[in-house]
PDB file of C-alpha atoms in Angstrom:
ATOM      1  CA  UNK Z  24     -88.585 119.875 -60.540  1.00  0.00           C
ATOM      2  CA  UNK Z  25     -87.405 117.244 -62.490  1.00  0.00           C
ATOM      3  CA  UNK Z  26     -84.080 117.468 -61.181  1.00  0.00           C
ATOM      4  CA  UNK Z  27     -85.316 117.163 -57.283  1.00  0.00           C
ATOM      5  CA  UNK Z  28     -87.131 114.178 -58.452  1.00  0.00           C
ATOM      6  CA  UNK Z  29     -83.893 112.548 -59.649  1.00  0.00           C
ATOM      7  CA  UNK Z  30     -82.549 113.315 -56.300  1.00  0.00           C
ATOM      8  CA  UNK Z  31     -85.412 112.285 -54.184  1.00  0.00           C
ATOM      9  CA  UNK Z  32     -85.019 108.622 -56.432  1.00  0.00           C
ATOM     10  CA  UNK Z  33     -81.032 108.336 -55.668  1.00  0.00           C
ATOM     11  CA  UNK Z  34     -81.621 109.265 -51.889  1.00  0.00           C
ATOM     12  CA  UNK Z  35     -84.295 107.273 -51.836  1.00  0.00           C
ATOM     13  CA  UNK Z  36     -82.628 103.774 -53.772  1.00  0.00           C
ATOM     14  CA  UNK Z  37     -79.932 105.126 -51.672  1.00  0.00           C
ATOM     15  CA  UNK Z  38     -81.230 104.531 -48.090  1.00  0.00           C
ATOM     16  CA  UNK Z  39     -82.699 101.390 -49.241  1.00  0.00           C
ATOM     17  CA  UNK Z  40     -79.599  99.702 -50.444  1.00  0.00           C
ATOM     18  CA  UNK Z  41     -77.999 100.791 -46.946  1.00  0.00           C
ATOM     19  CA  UNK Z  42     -81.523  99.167 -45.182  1.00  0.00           C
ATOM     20  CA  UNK Z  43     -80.298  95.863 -47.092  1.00  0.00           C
ATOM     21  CA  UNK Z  44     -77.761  95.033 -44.962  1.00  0.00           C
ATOM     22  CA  UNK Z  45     -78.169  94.686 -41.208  1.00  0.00           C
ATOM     23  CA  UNK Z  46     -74.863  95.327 -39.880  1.00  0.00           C
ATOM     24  CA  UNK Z  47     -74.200  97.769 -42.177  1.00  0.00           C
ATOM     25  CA  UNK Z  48     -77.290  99.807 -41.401  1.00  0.00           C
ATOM     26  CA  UNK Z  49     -76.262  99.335 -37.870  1.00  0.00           C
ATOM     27  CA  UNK Z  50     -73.166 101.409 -39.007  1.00  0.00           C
ATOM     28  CA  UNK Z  51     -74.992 104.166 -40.699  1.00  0.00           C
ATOM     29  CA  UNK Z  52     -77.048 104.712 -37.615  1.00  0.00           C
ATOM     30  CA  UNK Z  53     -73.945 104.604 -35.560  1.00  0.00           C
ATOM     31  CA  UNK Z  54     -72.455 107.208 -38.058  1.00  0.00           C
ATOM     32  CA  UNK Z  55     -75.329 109.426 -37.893  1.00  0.00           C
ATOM     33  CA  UNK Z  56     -75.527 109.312 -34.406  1.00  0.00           C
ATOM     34  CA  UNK Z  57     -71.952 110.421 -33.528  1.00  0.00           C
ATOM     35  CA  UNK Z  58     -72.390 113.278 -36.186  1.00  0.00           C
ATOM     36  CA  UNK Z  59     -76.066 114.245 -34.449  1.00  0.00           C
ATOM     37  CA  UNK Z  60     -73.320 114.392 -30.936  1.00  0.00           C
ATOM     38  CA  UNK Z  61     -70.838 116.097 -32.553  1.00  0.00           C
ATOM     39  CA  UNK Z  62     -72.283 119.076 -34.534  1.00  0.00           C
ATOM     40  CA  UNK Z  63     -75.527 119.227 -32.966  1.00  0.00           C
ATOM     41  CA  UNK Z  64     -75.227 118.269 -29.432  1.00  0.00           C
ATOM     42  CA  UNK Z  65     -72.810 120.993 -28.529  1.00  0.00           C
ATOM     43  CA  UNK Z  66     -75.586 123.896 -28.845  1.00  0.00           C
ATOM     44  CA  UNK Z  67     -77.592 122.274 -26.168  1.00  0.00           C
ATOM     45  CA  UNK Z  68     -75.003 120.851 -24.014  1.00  0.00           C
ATOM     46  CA  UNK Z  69     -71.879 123.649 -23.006  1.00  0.00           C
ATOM     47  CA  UNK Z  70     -68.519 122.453 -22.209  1.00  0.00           C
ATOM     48  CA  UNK Z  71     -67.883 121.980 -18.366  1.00  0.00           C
ATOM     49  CA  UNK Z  72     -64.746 123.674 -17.278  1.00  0.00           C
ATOM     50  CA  UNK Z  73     -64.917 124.486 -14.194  1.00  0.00           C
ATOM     51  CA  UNK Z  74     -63.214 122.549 -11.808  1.00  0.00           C
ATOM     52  CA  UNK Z  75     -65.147 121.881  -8.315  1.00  0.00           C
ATOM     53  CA  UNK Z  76     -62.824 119.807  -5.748  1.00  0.00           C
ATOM     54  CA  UNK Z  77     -65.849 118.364  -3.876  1.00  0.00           C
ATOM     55  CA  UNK Z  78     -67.156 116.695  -7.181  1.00  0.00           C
ATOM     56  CA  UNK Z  79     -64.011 114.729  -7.937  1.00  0.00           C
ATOM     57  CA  UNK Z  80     -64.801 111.379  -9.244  1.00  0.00           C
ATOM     58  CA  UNK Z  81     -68.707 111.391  -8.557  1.00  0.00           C
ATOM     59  CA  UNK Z  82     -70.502 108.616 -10.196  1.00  0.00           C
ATOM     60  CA  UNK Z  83     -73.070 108.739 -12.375  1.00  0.00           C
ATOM     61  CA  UNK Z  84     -76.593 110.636 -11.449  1.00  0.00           C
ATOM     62  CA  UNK Z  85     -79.061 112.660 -13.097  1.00  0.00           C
ATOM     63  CA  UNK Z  86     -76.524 116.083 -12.718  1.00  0.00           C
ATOM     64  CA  UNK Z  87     -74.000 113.775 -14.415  1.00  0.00           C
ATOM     65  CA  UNK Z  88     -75.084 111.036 -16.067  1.00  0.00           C
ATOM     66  CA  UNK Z  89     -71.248 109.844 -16.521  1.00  0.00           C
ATOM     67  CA  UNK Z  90     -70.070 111.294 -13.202  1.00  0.00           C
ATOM     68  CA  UNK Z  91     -67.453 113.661 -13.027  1.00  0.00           C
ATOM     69  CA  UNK Z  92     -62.969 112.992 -13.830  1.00  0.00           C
ATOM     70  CA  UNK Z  93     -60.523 114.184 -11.666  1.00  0.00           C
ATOM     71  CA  UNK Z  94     -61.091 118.203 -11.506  1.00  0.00           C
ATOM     72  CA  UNK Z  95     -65.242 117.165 -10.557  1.00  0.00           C
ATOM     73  CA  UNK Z  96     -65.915 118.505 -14.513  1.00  0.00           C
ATOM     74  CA  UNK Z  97     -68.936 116.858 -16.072  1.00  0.00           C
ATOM     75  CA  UNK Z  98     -67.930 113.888 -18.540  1.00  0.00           C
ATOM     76  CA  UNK Z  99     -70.834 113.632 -20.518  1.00  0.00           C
ATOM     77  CA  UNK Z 100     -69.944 117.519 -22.251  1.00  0.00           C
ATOM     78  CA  UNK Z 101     -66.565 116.204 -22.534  1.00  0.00           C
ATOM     79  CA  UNK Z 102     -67.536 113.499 -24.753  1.00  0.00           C
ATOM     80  CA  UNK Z 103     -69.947 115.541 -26.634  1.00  0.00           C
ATOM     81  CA  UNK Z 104     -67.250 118.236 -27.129  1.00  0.00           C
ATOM     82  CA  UNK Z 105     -64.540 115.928 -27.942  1.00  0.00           C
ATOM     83  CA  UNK Z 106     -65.803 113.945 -31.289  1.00  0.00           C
ATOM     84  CA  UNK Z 107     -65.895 117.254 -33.610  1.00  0.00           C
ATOM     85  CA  UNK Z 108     -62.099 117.186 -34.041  1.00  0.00           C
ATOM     86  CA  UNK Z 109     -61.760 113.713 -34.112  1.00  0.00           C
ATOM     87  CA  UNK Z 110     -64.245 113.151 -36.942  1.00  0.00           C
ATOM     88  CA  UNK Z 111     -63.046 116.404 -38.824  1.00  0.00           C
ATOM     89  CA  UNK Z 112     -59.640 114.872 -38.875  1.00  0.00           C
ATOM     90  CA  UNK Z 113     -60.443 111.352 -40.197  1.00  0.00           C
ATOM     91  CA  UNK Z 114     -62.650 112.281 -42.781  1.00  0.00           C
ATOM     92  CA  UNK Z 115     -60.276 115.032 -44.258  1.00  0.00           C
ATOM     93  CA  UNK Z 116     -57.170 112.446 -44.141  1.00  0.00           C
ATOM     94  CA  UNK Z 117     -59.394 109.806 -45.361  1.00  0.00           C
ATOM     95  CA  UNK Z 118     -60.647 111.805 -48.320  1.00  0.00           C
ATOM     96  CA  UNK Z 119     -56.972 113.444 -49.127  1.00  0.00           C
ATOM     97  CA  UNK Z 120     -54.642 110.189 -48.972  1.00  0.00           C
ATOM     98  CA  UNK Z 121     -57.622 108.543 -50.576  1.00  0.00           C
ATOM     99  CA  UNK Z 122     -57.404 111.056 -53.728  1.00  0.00           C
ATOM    100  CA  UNK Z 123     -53.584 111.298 -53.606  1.00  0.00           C
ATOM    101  CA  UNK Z 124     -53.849 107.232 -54.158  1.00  0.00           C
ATOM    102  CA  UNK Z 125     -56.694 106.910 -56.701  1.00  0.00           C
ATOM    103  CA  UNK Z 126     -54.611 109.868 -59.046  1.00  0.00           C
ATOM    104  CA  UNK Z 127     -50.862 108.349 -58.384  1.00  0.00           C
ATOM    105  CA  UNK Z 128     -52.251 104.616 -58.834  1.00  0.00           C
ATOM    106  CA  UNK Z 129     -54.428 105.574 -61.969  1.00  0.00           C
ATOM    107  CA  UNK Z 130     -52.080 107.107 -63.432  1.00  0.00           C
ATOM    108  CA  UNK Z 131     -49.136 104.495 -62.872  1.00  0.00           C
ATOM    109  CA  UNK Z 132     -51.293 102.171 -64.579  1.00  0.00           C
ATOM    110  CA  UNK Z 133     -52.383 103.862 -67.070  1.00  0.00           C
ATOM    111  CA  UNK Z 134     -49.388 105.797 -68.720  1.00  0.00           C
ATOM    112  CA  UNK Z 135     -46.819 102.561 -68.138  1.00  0.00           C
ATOM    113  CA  UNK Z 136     -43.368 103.188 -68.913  1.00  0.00           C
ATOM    114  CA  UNK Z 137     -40.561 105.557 -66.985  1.00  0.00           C
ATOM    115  CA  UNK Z 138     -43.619 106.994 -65.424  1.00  0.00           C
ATOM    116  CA  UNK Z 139     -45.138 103.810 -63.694  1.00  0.00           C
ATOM    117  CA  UNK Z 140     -41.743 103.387 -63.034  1.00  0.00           C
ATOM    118  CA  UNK Z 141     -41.088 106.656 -61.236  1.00  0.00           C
ATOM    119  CA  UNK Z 142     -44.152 106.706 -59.073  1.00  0.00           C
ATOM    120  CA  UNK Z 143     -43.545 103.039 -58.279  1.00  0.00           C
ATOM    121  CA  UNK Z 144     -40.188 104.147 -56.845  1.00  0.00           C
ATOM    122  CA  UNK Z 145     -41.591 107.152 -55.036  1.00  0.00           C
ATOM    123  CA  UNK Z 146     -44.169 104.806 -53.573  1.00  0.00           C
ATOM    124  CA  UNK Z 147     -41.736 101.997 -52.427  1.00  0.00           C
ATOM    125  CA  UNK Z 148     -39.278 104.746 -50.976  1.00  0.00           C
ATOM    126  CA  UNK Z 149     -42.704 105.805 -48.699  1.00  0.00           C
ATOM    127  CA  UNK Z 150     -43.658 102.627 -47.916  1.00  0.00           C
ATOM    128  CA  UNK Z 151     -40.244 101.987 -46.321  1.00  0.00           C
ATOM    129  CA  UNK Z 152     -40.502 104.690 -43.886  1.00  0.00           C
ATOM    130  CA  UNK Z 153     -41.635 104.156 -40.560  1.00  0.00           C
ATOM    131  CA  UNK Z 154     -44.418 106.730 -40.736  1.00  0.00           C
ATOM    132  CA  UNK Z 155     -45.585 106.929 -37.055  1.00  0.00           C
ATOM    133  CA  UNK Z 156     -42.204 107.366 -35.740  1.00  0.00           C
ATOM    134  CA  UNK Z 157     -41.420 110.208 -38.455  1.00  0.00           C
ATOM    135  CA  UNK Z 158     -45.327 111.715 -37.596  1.00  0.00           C
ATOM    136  CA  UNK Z 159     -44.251 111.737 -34.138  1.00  0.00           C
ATOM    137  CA  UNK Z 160     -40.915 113.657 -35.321  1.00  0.00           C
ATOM    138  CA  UNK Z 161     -42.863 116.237 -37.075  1.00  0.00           C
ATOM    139  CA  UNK Z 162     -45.245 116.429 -34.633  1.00  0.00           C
ATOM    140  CA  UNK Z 163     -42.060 117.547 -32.093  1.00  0.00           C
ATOM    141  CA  UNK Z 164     -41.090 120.305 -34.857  1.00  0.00           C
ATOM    142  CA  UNK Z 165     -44.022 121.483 -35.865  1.00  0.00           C
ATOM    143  CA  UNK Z 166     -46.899 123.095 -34.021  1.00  0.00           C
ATOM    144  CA  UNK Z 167     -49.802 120.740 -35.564  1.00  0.00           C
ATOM    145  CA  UNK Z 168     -52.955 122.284 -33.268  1.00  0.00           C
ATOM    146  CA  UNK Z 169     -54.853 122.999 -36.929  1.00  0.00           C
ATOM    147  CA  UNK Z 170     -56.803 120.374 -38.452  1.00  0.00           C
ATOM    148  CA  UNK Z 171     -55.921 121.347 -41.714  1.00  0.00           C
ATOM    149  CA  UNK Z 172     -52.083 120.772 -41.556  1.00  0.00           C
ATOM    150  CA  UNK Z 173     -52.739 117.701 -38.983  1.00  0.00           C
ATOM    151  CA  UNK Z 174     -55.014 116.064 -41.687  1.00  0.00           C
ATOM    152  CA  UNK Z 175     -52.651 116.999 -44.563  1.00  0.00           C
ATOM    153  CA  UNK Z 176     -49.432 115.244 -42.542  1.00  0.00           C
ATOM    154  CA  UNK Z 177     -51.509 112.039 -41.822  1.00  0.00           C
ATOM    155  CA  UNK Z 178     -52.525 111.541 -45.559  1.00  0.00           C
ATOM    156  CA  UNK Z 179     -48.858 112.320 -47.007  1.00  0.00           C
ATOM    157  CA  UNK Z 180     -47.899 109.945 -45.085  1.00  0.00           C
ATOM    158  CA  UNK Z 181     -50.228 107.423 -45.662  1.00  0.00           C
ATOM    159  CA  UNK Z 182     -51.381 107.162 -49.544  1.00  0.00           C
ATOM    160  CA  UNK Z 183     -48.505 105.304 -50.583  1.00  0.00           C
ATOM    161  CA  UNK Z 184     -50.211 101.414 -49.692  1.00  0.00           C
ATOM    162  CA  UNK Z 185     -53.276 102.466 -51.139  1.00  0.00           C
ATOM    163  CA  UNK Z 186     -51.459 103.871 -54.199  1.00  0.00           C
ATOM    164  CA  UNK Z 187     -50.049 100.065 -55.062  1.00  0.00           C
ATOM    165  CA  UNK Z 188     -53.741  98.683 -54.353  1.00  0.00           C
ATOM    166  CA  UNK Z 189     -55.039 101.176 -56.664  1.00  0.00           C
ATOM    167  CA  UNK Z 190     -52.910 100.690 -59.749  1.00  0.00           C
ATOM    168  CA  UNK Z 191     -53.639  96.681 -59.494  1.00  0.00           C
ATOM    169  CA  UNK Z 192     -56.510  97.718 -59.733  1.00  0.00           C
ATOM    170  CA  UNK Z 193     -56.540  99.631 -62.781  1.00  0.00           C
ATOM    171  CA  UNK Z 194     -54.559  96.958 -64.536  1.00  0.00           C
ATOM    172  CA  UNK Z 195     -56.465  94.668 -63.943  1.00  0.00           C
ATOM    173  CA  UNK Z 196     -59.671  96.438 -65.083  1.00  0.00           C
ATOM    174  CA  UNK Z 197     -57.242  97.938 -68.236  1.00  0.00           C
ATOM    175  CA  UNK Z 198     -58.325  94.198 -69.270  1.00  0.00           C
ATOM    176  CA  UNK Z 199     -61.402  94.262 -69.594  1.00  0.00           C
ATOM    177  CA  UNK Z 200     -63.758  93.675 -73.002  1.00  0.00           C
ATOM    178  CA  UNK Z 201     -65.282  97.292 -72.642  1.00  0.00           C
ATOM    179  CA  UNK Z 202     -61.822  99.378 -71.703  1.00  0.00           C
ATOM    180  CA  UNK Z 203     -60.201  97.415 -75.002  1.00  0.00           C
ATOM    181  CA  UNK Z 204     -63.200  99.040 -76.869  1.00  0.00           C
ATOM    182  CA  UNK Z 205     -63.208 102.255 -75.644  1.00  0.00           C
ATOM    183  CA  UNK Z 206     -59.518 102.406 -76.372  1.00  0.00           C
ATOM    184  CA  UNK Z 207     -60.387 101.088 -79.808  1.00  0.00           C
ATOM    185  CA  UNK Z 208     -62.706 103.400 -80.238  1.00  0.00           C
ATOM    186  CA  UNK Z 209     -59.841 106.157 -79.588  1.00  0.00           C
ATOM    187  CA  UNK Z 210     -61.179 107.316 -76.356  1.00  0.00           C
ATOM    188  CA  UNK Z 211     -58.963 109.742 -74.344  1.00  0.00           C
ATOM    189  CA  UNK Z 212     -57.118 108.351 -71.186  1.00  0.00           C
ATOM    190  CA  UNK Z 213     -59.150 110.893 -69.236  1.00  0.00           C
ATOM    191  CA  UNK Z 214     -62.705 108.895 -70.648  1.00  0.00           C
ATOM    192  CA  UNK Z 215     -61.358 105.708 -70.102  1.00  0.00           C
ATOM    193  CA  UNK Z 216     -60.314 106.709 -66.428  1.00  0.00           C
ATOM    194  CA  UNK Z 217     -63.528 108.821 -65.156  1.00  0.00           C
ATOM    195  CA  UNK Z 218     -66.055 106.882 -67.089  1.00  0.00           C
ATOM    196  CA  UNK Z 219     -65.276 103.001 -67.740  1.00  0.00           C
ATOM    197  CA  UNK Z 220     -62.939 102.294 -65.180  1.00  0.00           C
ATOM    198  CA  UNK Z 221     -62.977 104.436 -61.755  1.00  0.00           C
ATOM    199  CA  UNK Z 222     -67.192 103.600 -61.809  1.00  0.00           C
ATOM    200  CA  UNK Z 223     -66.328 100.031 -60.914  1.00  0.00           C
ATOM    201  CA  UNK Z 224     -63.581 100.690 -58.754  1.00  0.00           C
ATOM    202  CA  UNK Z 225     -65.816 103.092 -56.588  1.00  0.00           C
ATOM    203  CA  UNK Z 226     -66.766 100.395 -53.892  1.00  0.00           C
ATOM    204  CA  UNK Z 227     -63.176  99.761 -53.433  1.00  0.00           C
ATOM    205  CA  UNK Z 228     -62.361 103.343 -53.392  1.00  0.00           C
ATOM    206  CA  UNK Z 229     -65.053 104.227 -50.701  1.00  0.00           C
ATOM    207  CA  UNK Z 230     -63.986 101.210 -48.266  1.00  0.00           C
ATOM    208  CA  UNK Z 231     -60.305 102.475 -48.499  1.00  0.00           C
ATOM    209  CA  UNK Z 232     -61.507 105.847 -47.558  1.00  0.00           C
ATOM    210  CA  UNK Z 233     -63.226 104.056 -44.465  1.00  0.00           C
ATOM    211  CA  UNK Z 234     -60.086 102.586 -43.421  1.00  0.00           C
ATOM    212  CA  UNK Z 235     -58.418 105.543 -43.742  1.00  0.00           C
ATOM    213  CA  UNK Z 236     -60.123 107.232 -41.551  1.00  0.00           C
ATOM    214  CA  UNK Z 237     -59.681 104.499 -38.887  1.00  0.00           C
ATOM    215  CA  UNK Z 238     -56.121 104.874 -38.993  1.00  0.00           C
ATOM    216  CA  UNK Z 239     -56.193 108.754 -38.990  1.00  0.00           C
ATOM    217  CA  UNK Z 240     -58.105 108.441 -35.762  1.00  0.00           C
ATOM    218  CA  UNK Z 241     -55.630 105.901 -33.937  1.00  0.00           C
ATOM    219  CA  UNK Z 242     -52.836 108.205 -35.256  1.00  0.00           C
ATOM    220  CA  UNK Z 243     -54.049 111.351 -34.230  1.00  0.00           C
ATOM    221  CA  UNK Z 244     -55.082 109.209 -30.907  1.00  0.00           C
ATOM    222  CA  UNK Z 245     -51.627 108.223 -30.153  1.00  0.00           C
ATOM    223  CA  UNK Z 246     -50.076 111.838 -30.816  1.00  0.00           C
ATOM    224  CA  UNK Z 247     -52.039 112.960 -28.292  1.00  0.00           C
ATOM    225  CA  UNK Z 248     -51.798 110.184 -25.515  1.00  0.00           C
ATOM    226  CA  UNK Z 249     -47.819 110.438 -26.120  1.00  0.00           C
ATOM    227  CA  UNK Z 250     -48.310 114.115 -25.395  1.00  0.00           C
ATOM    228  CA  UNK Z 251     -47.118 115.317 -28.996  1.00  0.00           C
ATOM    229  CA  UNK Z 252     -50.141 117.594 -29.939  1.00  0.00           C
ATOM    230  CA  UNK Z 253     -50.829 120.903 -28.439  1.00  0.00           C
ATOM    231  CA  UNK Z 254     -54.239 120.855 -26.593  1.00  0.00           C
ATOM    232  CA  UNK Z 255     -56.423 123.404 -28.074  1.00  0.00           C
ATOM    233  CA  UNK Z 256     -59.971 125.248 -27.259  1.00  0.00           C
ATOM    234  CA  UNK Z 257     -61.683 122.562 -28.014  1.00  0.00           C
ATOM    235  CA  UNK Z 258     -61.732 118.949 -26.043  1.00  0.00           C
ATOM    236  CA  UNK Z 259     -61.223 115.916 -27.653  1.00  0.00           C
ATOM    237  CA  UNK Z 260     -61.715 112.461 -26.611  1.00  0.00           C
ATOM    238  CA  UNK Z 261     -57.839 111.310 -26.842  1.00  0.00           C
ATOM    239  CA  UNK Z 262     -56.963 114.612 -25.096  1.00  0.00           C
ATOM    240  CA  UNK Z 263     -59.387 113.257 -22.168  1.00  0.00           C
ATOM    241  CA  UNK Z 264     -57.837 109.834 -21.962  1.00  0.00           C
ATOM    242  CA  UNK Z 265     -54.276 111.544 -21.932  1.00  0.00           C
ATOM    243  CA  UNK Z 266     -55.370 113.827 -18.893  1.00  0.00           C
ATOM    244  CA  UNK Z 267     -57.299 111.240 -17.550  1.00  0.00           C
ATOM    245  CA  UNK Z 268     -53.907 108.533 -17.813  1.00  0.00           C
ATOM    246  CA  UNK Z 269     -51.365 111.440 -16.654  1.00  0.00           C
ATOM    247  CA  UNK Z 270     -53.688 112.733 -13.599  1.00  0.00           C
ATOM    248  CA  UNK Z 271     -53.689 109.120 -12.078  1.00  0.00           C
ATOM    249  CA  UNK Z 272     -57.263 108.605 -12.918  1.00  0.00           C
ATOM    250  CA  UNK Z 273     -56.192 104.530 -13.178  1.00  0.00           C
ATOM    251  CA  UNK Z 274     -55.512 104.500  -9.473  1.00  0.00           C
ATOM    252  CA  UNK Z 275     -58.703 105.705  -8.301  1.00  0.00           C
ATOM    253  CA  UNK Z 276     -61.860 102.979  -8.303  1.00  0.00           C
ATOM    254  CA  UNK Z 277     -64.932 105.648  -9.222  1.00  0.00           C
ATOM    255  CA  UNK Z 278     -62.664 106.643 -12.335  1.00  0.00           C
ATOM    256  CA  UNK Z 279     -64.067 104.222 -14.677  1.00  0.00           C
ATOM    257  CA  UNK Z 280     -65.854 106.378 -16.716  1.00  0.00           C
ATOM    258  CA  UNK Z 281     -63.045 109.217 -16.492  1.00  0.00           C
ATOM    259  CA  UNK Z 282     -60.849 106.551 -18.967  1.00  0.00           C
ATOM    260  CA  UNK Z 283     -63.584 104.245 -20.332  1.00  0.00           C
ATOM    261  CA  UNK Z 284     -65.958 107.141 -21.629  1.00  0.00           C
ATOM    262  CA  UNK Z 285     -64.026 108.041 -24.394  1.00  0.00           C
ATOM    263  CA  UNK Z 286     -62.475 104.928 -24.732  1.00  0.00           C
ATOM    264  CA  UNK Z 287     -66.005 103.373 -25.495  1.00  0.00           C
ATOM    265  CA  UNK Z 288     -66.469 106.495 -27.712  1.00  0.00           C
ATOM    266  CA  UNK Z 289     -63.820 105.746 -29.990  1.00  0.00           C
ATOM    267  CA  UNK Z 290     -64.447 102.385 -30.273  1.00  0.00           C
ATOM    268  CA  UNK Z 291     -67.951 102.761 -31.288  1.00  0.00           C
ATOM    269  CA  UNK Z 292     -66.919 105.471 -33.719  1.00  0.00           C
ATOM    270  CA  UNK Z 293     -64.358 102.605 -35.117  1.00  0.00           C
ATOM    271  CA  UNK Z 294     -67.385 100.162 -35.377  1.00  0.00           C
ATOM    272  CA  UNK Z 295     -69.673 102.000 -36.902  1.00  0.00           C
ATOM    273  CA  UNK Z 296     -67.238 103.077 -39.683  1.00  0.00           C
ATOM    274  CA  UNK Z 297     -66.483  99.217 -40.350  1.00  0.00           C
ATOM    275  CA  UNK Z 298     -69.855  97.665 -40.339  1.00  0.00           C
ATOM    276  CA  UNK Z 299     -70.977 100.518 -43.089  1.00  0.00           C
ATOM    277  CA  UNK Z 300     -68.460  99.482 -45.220  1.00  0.00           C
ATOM    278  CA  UNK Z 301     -70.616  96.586 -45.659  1.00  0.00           C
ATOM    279  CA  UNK Z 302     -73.732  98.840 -47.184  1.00  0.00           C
ATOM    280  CA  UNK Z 303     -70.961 100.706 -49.084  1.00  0.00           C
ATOM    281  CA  UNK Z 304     -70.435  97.300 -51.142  1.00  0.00           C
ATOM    282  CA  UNK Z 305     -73.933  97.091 -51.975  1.00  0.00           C
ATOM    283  CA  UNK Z 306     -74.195 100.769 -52.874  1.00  0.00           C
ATOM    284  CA  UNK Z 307     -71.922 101.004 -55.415  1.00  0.00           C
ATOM    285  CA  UNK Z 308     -71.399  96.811 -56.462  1.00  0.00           C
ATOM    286  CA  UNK Z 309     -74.455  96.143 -58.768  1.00  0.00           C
ATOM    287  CA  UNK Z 310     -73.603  91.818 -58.536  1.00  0.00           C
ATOM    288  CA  UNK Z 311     -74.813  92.585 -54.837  1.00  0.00           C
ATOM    289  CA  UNK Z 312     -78.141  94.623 -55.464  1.00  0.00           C
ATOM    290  CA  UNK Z 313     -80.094  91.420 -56.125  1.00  0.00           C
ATOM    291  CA  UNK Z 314     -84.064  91.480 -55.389  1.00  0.00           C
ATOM    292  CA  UNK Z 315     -83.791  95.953 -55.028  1.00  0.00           C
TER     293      UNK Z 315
END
């Protein structure tokens, strides 16, 4: 019972921190709501394959409240089927580069010597390649239609700037009065890591996660426009704009929504990941909790 209570308090301090902020509770809402459409909304609403000719390009009405694209299939269930991927994606790249970064750049900082030096090198070599050219490489040799192995490639190839944040990071709190004592004290690396220094560097941690997943989802966007990704199963909303792009849907006045459906869907996915960052500050950077 007790322990229910303690969670009940933390959601509960929780949701009010995120209230504090306007724009960033805009976010969360805008998070939970493109969640709610993709996990939930899929049960009620199937995916429209079927092509009907005499439906091409219908605007919107109460059949189809976006209209129909190019084969007369119904866009709304397109862009309800087509954020499950896309979200799957940036949250596993987000949270694997993220931890590749946080270990690497912690560690750098905190052993010093030839191995600081040997991760810095590893880190400067990655930085210097061009990573969307070489993901769009891979992306020609390999057949990357699982999310797994998609999300893996797009964080190995995109901890390394996060990796240099990190570790000035970590020097910089190595400083600090209470890190000198704990070391004093004859703490272990692994205590002074996990429980005086990562703690404070959590709301920089979970904003770099945030942008991470913004740049998995314009990278996995622009394999799939360019054509580099196998379609699968299931729709997503970059595999509509590439159909939409390569079908001529741009010459054709009542396309609109075909191309600025998902288009807007992205976007607001985008937003509400950036304006949350702003309740993520608050969450886990006491200076900011003033007056909770």
């Amino acid at each position: 019972m007790t322990f229910l209570k303690g969670i009940a308090h933390w959601v509960n301090q929780t949701l009010r921190l995120i209230a504090r902020n306007k724009a960033g509770f805009l976010g969360f809402i805008g998070l939970l709501f493109f969640i709610f459409l993709a996990f939930v909304m899929p049960l009620f609403v199937p995916l429209d394959k079927t092509s009907r000719v005499d439906k091409i390009y219908n605007p919107p009405s109460a059949e189809h409240i976006l209209g129909t694209d190019f084969q007369g299939r119904d866009i709304f269930s397109l862009v309800v089927h087509g954020g499950r991927d896309v979200i799957v994606i940036a949250f596993l790249t987000g949270a694997i580069s993220t931890l590749i970064a946080v270990v690497l750049g912690s560690t750098s900082a905190l052993l010093g010597g030839a191995v600081d030096s040997a991760i810095m090198t590893a880190t400067d070599f990655w930085l210097a390649i061009p990573t969307f050219p070489l993901l769009a490489v891979l992306a020609t040799q390999i057949k990357l239609n699982d999310v797994w192995l998609l999300s893996l490639i797009l964080a190995l190839l995109s901890w390394a700037t996060l990796t240099r944040a990190i570790r000035s990071q970590v020097l910089s709190l190595r400083q600090r009065d209470y890190v000198e004592a704990a070391r004093s004290l004859g703490m272990s690396n692994r205590h002074i890591i996990f429980k005086e220094i990562l703690p404070n560097m959590m709301s920089y941690i979970a904003i770099s996660l945030v942008f991470a997943m913004t740049a998995a989802v314009y990278a996995q966007g622009g394999l799939v426009f360019l054509g580099l990704l196998s379609f699968s199963d299931n729709n997503s909303w970059a595999v509509t704009i590439q159909l939409a792009w390569t079908r001529g849907a741009i010459f054709f006045k009542d396309s609109f929504l075909n191309i600025m459906a998902p288009v807007i869907a992205i976007a607001l996915f985008q937003l509400s990941l950036v304006l949350f960052t702003r309740s993520l500050e608050e969450i886990f950077n006491p200076r900011l909790r003033v007056g909770v």
